[in-house]
Coordinates of C-alpha atoms in Angstrom, one line a residue:
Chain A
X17 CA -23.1 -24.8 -7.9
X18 CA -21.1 -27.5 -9.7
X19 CA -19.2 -30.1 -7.6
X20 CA -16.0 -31.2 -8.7
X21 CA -16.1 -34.8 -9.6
X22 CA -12.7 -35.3 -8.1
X23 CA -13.3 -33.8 -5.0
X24 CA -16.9 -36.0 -4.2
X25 CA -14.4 -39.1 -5.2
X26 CA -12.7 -37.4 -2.5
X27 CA -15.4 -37.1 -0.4
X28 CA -17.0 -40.6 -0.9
X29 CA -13.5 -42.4 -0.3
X30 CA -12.8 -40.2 2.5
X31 CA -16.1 -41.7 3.9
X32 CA -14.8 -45.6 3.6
X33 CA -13.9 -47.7 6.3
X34 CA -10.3 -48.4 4.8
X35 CA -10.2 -51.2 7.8
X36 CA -13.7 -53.1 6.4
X37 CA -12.2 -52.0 2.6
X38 CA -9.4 -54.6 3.6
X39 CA -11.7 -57.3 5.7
X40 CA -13.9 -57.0 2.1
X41 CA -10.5 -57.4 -0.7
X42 CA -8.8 -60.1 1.7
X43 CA -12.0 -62.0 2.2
X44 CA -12.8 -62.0 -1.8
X45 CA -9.2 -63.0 -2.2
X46 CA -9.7 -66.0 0.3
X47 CA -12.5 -67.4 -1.1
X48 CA -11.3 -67.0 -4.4
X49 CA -8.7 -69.2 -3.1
X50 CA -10.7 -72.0 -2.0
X51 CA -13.0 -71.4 -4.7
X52 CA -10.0 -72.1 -7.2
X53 CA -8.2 -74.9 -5.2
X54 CA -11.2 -76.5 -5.5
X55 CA -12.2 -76.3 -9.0
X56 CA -9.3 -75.6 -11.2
X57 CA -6.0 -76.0 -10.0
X58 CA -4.1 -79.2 -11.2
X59 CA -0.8 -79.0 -9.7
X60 CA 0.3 -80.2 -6.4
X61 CA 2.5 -77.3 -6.1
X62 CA 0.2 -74.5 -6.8
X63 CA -2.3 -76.4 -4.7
X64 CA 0.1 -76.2 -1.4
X65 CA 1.2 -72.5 -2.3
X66 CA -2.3 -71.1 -2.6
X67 CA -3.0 -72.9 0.9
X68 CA -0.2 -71.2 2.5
X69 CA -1.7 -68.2 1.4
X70 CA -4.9 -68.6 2.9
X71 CA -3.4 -70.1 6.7
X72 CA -1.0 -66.5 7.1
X73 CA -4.0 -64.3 5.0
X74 CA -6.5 -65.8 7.9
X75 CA -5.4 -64.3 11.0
X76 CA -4.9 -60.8 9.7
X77 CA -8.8 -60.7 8.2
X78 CA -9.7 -61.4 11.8
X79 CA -7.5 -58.0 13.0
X80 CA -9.1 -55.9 10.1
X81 CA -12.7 -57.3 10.7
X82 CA -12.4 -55.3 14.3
X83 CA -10.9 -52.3 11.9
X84 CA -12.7 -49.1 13.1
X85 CA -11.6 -47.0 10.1
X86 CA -9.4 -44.7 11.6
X87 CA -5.7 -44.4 11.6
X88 CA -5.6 -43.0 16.0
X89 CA -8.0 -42.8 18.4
X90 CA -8.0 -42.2 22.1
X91 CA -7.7 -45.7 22.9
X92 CA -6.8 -45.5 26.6
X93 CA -10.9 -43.9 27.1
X94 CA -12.2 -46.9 25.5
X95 CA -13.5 -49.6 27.5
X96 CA -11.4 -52.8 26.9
X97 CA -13.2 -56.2 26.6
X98 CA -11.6 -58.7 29.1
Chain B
X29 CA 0.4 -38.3 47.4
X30 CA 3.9 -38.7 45.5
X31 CA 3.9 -41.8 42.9
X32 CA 7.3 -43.8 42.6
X33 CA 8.3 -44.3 39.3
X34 CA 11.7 -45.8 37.9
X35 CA 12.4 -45.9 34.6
X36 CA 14.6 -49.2 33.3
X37 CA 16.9 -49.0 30.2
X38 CA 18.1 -52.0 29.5
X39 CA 21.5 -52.2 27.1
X40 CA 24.4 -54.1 26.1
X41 CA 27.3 -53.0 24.5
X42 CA 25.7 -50.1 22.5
X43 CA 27.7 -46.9 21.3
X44 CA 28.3 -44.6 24.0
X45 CA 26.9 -41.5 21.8
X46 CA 23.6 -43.4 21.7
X47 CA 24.0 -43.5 25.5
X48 CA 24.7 -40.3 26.3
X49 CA 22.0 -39.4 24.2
X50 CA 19.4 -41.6 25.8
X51 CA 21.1 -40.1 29.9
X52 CA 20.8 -36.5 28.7
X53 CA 17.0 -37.0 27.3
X54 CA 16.1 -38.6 30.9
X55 CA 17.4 -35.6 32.8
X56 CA 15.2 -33.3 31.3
X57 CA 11.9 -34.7 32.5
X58 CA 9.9 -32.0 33.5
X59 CA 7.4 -33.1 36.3
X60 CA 4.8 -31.5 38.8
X61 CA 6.1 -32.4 41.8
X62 CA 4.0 -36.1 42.1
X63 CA 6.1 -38.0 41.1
X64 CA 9.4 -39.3 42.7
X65 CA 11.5 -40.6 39.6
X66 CA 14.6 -42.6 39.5
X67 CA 16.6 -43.6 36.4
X68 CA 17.8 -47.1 36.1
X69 CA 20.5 -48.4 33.4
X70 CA 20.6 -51.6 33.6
X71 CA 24.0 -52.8 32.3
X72 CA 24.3 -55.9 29.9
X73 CA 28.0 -57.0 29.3
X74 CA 30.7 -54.1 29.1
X75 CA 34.2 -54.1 29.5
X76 CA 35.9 -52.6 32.1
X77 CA 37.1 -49.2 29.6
X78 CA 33.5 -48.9 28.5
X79 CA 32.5 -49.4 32.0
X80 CA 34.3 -46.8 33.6
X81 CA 33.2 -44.2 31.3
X82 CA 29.7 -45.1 30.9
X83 CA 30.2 -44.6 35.5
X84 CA 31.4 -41.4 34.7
X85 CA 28.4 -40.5 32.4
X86 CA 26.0 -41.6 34.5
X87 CA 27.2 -39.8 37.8
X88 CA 27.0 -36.9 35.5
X89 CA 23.4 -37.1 34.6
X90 CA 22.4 -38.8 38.0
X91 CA 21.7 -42.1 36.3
X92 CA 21.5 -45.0 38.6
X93 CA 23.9 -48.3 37.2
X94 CA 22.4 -52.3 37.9
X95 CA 24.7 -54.3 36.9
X96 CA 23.8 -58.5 37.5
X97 CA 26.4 -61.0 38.3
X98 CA 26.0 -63.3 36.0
X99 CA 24.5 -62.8 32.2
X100 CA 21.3 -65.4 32.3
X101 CA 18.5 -64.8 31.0
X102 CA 19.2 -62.4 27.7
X103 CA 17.6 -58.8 27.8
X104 CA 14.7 -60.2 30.2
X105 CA 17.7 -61.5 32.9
X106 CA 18.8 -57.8 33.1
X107 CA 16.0 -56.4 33.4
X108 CA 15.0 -59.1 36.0
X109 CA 17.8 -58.5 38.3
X110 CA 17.1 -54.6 38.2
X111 CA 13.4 -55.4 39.5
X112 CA 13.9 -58.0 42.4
X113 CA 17.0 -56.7 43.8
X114 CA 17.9 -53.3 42.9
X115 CA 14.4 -51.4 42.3
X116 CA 13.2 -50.0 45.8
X117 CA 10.8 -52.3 47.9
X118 CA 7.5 -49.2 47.3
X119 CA 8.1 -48.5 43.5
X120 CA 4.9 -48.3 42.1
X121 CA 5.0 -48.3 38.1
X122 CA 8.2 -48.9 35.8
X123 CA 8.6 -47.9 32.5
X124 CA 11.1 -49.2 30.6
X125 CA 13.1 -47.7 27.5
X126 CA 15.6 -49.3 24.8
X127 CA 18.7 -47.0 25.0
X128 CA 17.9 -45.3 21.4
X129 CA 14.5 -44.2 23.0
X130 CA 15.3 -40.8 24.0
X131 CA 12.3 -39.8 26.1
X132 CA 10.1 -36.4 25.4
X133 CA 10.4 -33.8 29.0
X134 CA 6.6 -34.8 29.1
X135 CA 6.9 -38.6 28.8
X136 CA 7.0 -39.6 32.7
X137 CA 4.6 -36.8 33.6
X138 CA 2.1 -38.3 31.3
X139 CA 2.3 -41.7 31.3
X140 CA 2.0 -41.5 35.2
X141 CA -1.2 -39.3 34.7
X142 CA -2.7 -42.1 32.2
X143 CA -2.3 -44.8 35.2
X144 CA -3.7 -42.6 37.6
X145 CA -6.9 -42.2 35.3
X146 CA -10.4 -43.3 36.7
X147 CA -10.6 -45.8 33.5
X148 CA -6.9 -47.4 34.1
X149 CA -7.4 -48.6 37.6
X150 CA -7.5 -52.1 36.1
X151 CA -5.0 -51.6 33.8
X152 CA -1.5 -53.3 34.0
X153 CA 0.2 -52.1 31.1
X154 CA 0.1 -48.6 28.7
X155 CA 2.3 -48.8 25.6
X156 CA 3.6 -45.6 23.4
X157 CA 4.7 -45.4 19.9
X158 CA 8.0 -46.1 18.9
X159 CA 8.5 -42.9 16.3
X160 CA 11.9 -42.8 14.7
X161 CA 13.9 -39.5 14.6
X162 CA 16.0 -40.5 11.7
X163 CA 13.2 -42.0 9.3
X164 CA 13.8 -39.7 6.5
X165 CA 17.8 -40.9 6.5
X166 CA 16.9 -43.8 3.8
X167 CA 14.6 -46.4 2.5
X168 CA 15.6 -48.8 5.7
X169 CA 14.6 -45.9 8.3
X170 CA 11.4 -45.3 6.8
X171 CA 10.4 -48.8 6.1
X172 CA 11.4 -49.4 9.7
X173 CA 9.1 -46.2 10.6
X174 CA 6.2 -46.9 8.3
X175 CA 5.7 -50.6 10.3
X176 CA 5.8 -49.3 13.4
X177 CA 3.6 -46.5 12.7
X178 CA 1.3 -49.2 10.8
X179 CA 1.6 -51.4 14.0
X180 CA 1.0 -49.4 17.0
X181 CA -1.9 -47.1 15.0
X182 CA -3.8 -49.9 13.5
X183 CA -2.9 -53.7 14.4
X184 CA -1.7 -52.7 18.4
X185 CA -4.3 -50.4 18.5
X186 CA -7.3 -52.9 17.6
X187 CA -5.9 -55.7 18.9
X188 CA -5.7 -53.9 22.3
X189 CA -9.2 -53.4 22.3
X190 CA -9.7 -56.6 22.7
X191 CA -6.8 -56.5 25.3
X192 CA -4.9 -58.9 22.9
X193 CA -2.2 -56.8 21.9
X194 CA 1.1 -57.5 24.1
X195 CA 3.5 -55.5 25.4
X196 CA 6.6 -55.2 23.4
X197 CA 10.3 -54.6 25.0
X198 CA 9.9 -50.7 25.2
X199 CA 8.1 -47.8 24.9
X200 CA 5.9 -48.4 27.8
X201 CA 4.8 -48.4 31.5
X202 CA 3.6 -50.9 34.0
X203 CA 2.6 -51.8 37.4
X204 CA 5.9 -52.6 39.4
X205 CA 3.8 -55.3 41.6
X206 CA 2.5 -57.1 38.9
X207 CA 5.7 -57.4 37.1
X208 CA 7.3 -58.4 40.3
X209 CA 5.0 -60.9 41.1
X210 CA 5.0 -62.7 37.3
X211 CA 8.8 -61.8 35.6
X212 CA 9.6 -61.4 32.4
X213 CA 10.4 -64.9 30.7
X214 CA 13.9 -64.9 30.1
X215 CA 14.0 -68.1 28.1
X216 CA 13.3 -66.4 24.9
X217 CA 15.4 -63.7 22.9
X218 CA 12.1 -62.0 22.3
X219 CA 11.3 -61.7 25.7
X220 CA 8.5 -59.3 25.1
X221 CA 6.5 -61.2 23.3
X222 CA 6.9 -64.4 25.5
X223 CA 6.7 -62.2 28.9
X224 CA 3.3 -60.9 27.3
X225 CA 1.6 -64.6 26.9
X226 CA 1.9 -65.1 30.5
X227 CA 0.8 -61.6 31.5
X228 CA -1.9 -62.0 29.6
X229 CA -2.7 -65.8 31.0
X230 CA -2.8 -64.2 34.4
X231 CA -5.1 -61.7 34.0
X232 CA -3.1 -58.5 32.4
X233 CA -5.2 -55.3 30.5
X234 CA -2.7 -54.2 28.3
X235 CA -3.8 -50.6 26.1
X236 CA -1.9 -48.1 23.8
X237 CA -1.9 -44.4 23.4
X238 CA -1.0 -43.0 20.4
X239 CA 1.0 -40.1 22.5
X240 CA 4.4 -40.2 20.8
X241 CA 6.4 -39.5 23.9
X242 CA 9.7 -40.5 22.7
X243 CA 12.1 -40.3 19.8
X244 CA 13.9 -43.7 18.5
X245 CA 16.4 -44.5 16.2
X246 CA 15.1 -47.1 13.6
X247 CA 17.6 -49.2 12.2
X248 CA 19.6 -47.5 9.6
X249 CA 21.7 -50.5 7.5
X250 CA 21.5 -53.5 5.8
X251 CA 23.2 -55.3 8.8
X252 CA 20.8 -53.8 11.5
X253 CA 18.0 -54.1 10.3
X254 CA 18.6 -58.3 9.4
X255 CA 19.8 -58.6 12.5
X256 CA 16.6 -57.0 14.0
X257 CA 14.2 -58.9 11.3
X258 CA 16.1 -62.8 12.5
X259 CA 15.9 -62.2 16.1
X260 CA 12.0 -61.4 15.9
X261 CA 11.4 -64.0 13.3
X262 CA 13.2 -66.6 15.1
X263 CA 11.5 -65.7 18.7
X264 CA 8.2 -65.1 17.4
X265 CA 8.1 -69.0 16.1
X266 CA 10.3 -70.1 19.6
X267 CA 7.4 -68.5 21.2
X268 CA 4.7 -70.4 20.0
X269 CA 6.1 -73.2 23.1
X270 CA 4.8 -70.3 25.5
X271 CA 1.4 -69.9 23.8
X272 CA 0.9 -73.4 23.5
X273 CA 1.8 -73.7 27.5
X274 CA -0.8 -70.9 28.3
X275 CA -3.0 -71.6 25.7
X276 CA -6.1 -72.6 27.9
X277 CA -5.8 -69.3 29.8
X278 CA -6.1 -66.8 27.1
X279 CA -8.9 -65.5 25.7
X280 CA -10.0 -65.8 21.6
X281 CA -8.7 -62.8 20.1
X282 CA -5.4 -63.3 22.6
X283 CA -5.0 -66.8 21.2
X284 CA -5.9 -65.5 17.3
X285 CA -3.9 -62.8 17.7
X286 CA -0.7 -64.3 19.2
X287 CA -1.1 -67.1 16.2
X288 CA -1.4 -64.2 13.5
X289 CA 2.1 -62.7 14.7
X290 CA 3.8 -66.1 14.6
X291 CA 1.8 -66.7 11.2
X292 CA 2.6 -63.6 9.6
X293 CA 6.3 -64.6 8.9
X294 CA 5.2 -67.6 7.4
X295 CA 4.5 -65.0 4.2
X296 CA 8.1 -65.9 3.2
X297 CA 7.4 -69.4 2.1
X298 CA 4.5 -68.6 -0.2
X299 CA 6.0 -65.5 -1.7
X300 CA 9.0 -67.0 -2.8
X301 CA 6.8 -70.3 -4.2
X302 CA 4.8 -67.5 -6.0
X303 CA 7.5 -66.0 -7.7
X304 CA 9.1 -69.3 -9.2
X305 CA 6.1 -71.3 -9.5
X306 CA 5.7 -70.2 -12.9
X307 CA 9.1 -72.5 -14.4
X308 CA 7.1 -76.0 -13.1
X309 CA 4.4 -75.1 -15.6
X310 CA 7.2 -75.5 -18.6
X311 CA 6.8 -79.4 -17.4
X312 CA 2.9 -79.4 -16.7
X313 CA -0.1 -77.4 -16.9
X314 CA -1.0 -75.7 -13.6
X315 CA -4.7 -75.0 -14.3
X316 CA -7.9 -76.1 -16.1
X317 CA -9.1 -72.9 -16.4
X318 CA -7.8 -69.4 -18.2
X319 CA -4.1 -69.3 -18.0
X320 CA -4.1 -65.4 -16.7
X321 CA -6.3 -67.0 -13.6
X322 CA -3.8 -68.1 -11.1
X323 CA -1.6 -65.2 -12.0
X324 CA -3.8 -62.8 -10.9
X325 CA -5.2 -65.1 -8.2
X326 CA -1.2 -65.1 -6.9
X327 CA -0.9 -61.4 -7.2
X328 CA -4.1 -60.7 -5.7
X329 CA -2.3 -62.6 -2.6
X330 CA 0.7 -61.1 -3.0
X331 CA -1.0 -57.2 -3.2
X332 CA -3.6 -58.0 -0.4
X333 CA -1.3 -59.2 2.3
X334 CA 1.5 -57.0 1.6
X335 CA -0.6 -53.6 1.0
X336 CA -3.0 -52.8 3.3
X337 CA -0.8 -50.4 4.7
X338 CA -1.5 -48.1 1.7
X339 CA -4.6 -47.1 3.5
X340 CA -2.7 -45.5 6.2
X341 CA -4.0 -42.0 7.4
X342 CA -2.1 -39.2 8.4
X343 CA 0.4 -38.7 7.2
X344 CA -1.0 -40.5 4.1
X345 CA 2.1 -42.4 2.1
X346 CA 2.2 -42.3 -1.5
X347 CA 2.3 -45.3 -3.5
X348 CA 6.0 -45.4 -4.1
X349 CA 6.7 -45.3 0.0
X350 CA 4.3 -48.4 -0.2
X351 CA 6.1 -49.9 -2.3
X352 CA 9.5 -49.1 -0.9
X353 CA 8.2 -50.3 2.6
X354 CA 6.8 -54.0 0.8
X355 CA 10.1 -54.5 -0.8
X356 CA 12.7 -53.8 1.8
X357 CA 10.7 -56.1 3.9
X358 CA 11.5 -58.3 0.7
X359 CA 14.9 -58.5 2.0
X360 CA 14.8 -60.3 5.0
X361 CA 12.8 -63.3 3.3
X362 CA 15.9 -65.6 3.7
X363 CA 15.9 -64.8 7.4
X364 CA 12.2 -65.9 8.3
X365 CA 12.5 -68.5 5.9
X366 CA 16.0 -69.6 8.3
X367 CA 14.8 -68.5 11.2
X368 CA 11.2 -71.4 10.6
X369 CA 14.2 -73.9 10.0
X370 CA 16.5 -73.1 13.0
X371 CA 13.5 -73.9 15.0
X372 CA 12.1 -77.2 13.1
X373 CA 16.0 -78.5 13.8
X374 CA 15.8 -77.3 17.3
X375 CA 19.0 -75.1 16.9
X376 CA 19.9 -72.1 19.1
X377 CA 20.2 -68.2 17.9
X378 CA 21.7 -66.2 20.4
X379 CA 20.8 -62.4 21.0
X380 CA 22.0 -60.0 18.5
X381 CA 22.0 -56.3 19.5
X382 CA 20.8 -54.3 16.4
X383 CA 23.3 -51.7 16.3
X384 CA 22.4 -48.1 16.0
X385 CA 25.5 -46.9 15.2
X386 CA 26.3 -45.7 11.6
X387 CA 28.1 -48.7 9.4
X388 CA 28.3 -49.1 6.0
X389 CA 28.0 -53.1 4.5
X390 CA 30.8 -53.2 2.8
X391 CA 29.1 -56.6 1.3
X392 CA 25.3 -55.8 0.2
X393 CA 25.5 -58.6 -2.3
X394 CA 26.0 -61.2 0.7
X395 CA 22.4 -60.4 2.2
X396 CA 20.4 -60.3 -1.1
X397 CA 21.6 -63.9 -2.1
X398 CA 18.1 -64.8 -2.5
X399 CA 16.8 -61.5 -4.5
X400 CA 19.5 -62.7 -6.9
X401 CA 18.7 -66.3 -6.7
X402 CA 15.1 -65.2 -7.9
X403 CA 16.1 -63.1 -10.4
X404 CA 18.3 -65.9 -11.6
X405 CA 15.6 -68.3 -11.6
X406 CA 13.5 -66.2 -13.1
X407 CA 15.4 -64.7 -15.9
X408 CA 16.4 -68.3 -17.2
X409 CA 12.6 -69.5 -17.8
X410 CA 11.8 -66.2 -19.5
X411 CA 14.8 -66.9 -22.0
X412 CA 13.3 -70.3 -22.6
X413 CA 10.1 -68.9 -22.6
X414 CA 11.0 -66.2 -25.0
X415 CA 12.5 -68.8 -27.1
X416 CA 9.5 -71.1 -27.1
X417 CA 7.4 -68.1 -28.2
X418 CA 9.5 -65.5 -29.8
X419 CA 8.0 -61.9 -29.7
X420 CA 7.5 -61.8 -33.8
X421 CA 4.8 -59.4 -35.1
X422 CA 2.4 -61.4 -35.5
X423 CA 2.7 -62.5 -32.2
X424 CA 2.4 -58.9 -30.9
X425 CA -0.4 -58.2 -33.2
X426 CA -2.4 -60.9 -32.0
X427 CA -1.9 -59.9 -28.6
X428 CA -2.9 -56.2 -29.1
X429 CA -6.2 -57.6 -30.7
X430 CA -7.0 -59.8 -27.8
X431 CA -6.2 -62.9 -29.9
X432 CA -6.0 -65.4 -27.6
X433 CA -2.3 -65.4 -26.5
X434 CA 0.2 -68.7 -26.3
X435 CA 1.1 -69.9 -23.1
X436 CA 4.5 -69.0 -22.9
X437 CA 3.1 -65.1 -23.3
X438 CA 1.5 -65.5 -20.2
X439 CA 4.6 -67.3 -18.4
X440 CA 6.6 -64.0 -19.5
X441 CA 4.0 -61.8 -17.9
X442 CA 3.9 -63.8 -14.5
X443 CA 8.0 -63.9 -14.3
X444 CA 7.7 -59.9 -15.5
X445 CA 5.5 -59.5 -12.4
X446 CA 8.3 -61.9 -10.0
X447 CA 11.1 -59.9 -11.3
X448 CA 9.6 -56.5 -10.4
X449 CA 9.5 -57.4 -7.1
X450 CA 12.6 -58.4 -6.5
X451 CA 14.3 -55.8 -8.6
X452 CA 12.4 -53.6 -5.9
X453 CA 14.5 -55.4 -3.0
X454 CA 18.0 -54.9 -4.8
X455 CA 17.2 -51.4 -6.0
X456 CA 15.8 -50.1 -2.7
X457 CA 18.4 -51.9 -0.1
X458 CA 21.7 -50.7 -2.8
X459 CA 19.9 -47.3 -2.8
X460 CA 19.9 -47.5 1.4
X461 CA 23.7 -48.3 1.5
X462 CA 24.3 -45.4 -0.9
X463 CA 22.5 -42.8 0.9
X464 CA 24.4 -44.3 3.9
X465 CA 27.4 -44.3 2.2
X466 CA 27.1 -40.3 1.2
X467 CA 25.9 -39.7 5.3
X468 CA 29.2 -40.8 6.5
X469 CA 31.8 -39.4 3.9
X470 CA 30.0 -35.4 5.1
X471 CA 30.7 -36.1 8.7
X472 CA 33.9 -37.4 7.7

């Protein structure tokens, strides 16, 4: 039988962590940062912008590196690291 | 064995329909006989008409009234005064309630039932949803909704598996002992938040349930929902004199996560330098590499930190709601950027209620002075941009055949890109008032 190709895109993104997805793109994007601060940039200005993107980008890679992929769970069953 | 519980609503000077509202919703808890409930409002500043009648409401819905002497102490004073004075000496949990949370019949029975659980015995604090019964009444309601579903099912929801998550000022209940013995801080006007630090510092499990076990009313105007946005901004960077304080007492993820909320409305300042960094490079050249690289680099930023909410599951949103929810955010980029400087200088904000009650802002323009001051901005340099580079044909053709462009072209694209943001914010928070506007005149 043929598969539809749009529903095994379906399938294959419904199969993603969205959280790790995030972790990955904002991670990319921070290094990128770095990687460009470094290298090209050549105004103060866009220097000290780009920064301030990666101190308020940082924290929230460190929420969505924890991401479990899904949207609810029965948190109160979970045992909660103290 | 019968369980004590009291619920606390704290209010001051809210419309009596949103009380009434909130008294009747309370009354109708259905429970199995366990539990031995009483119903506190905890009164906040109210004059002697409004006082009277909200007496008269409450003897009519068997509401109990605390009223403090004094008016220290913001929310967290009320609240504070109901506990150590009024509350009964053997009350076990409390679970407290803004006034627009109208609780579900099931929402005591439950949340009593989660405590008692073999897993909870440790457990200090279980927080709810906040779901909003009017998030379909305009693009403020359902931006409102969208970050609070966004919060509690991802960022509370992770972060309270690492018990780093803290307890905001409703939707949820605790351990009356614990809460007696270490108060809510009530030097802060977001008490929650501050409260939470040193619950956390002495030991506090805080968790979430994704049980939506009440209804809320998200703020529906322009003028609520600033008012709401400035008094979290502001407290969340007032706050960071209670983490630093507690600092050696929390955990990692308590300490990262604390930082990230404070950090997060630090956004404002590199968004807005995003958008009008483009008219510095009409004096000096930005980059030694491709001009199209830090445009995209900026965007990149711009579309990571802003749309990771466009994964949300169930109910999925479309891209448009994303969109919506980013830009209306957009609106309140003055106030984080004023709320950072009110505390650098050190200067006060005192508590604004963010009114639930229906008004339309006669005065949109007033709170989108820096949406125009962008577009402004902006619109000036692609003139003179235009004007350096005018779009001739040959200028087009070149483009279309990946002809390396002239600079100018890619200044145009970058301000396109700034412009479309902001055009969002004025479009979405006009279209708001509108909506609003039409809601009134039919129940006129």
């Amino acid at each position: 039988m043929e598969i539809n190709p749009l529903s095994r895109i379906a399938k294959i993104n419904a199969g993603i962590n969205k959280d790790k997805l995030n972790f990955v793109l904002m991670s990319t994007v921070l290094i990128a940062d770095v990687i460009y601060v470094k290298m090209y940039s050549m105004s103060g200005a866009l220097t000290v912008v780009v920064m301030l993107w990666i101190l308020v980008m940082a924290p929230n890679i460190l929420v969505y590196m924890r991401g479990d992929g899904k949207w609810k769970s029965a948190q109160s069953n979970k045992k909660v690291k103290v | 064995m019968i369980a004590n519980a009291d619920i606390l609503i704290p209010a001051c000077k809210e419309p009596l329909s949103v009380v009434e509202r909130m008294f009747s919703a309370c009354q109708k808890q259905k429970l199995d006989g366990g539990i031995d409930l009483k119903i506190w409002f905890c009164v906040d500043g109210m004059d002697d008409k409004e006082e009277k009648i909200v007496n008269d409401l409450a003897a009519k819905y068997g509401i109990l009234i605390s009223k403090r002497p004094s008016r220290c102490g913001f929310r967290a004073g009320a609240l504070n005064y109901c506990i150590q004075n009024v509350l009964r000496k053997d009350s076990e949990y409390i679970i407290v309630l803004d006034i627009d949370q109208a609780p579900k019949p099931e929402m005591v029975q439950t949340l009593v039932n989660e405590m008692h659980k073999e897993e909870n015995v440790d457990t200090h604090f279980i927080m709810f949803p906040q779901v909003a019964e009017n998030k379909e009444e305009n693009a403020i309601t359902k931006t409102s909704d969208t970050l609070q579903m966004f919060d509690y099912y991802f960022n509370r929801r992770i972060r309270s598996e690492t018990n780093s998550a803290f307890v905001v000022g409703t939707n949820w209940i605790g351990r009356t002992e614990f809460i007696r013995r270490i108060p809510f801080e009530e030097g802060s006007i977001v008490e929650d938040q501050a409260s939470s630090i040193r619950w956390h510092a002495e030991g506090a499990v805080i968790k979430v349930i994704n049980d939506e076990l009440a209804l809320g009313l998200a703020p529906n105007s322009i003028e609520s929902y600033r008012a709401q946005q400035f008094r979290w901004s502001y407290g969340a960077f007032y706050n960071l004199r209670y983490l630093t304080s507690n600092w050696s007492k929390l955990s990692m993820w308590q300490r990262v996560d604390y930082l990230s909320v404070m950090t997060w409305y630090l956004y404002a300042v590199p968004t807005v330098l995003s958008i009008v960094i483009p008219l510095i490079t009409f004096w000096k050249p930005i980059t030694s590499s491709e001009f199209m690289l830090p445009i995209m680099l900026l965007t990149a930023n711009i579309a990571v930190f802003t749309y990771p909410i466009i994964f949300c599951r169930k109910p999925r949103l479309t891209i448009g709601e994303v969109f919506q929810t980013a830009v209306v955010q957009h609106m309140c980029l003055d106030l984080y950027l004023k709320s950072m400087l009110y505390n650098i200088l050190g200067k006060k904000h005192s508590y604004v209620v963010s009114d639930k009650s229906s008004k339309i802002c006669k005065h949109p323009h007033r709170n989108l002075w820096l949406p125009y001051t962008l577009v402004a901005l902006t619109s000036v340099g692609m003139a003179y941009a235009t004007y350096l580079n005018p779009p001739t044909m040959t200028n087009i053709y070149n483009a279309i055949s990946g002809y390396p462009m002239r600079y100018t072209t890619y200044i145009i694209i970058w301000l396109v890109l700034g412009i479309f943001w902001i055009w969002g914010t004025i479009y979405y928070v006009h279209k708001s008032n509108r909506e609003f506007s039409c809601g009134n005149e039919k129940l006129v």
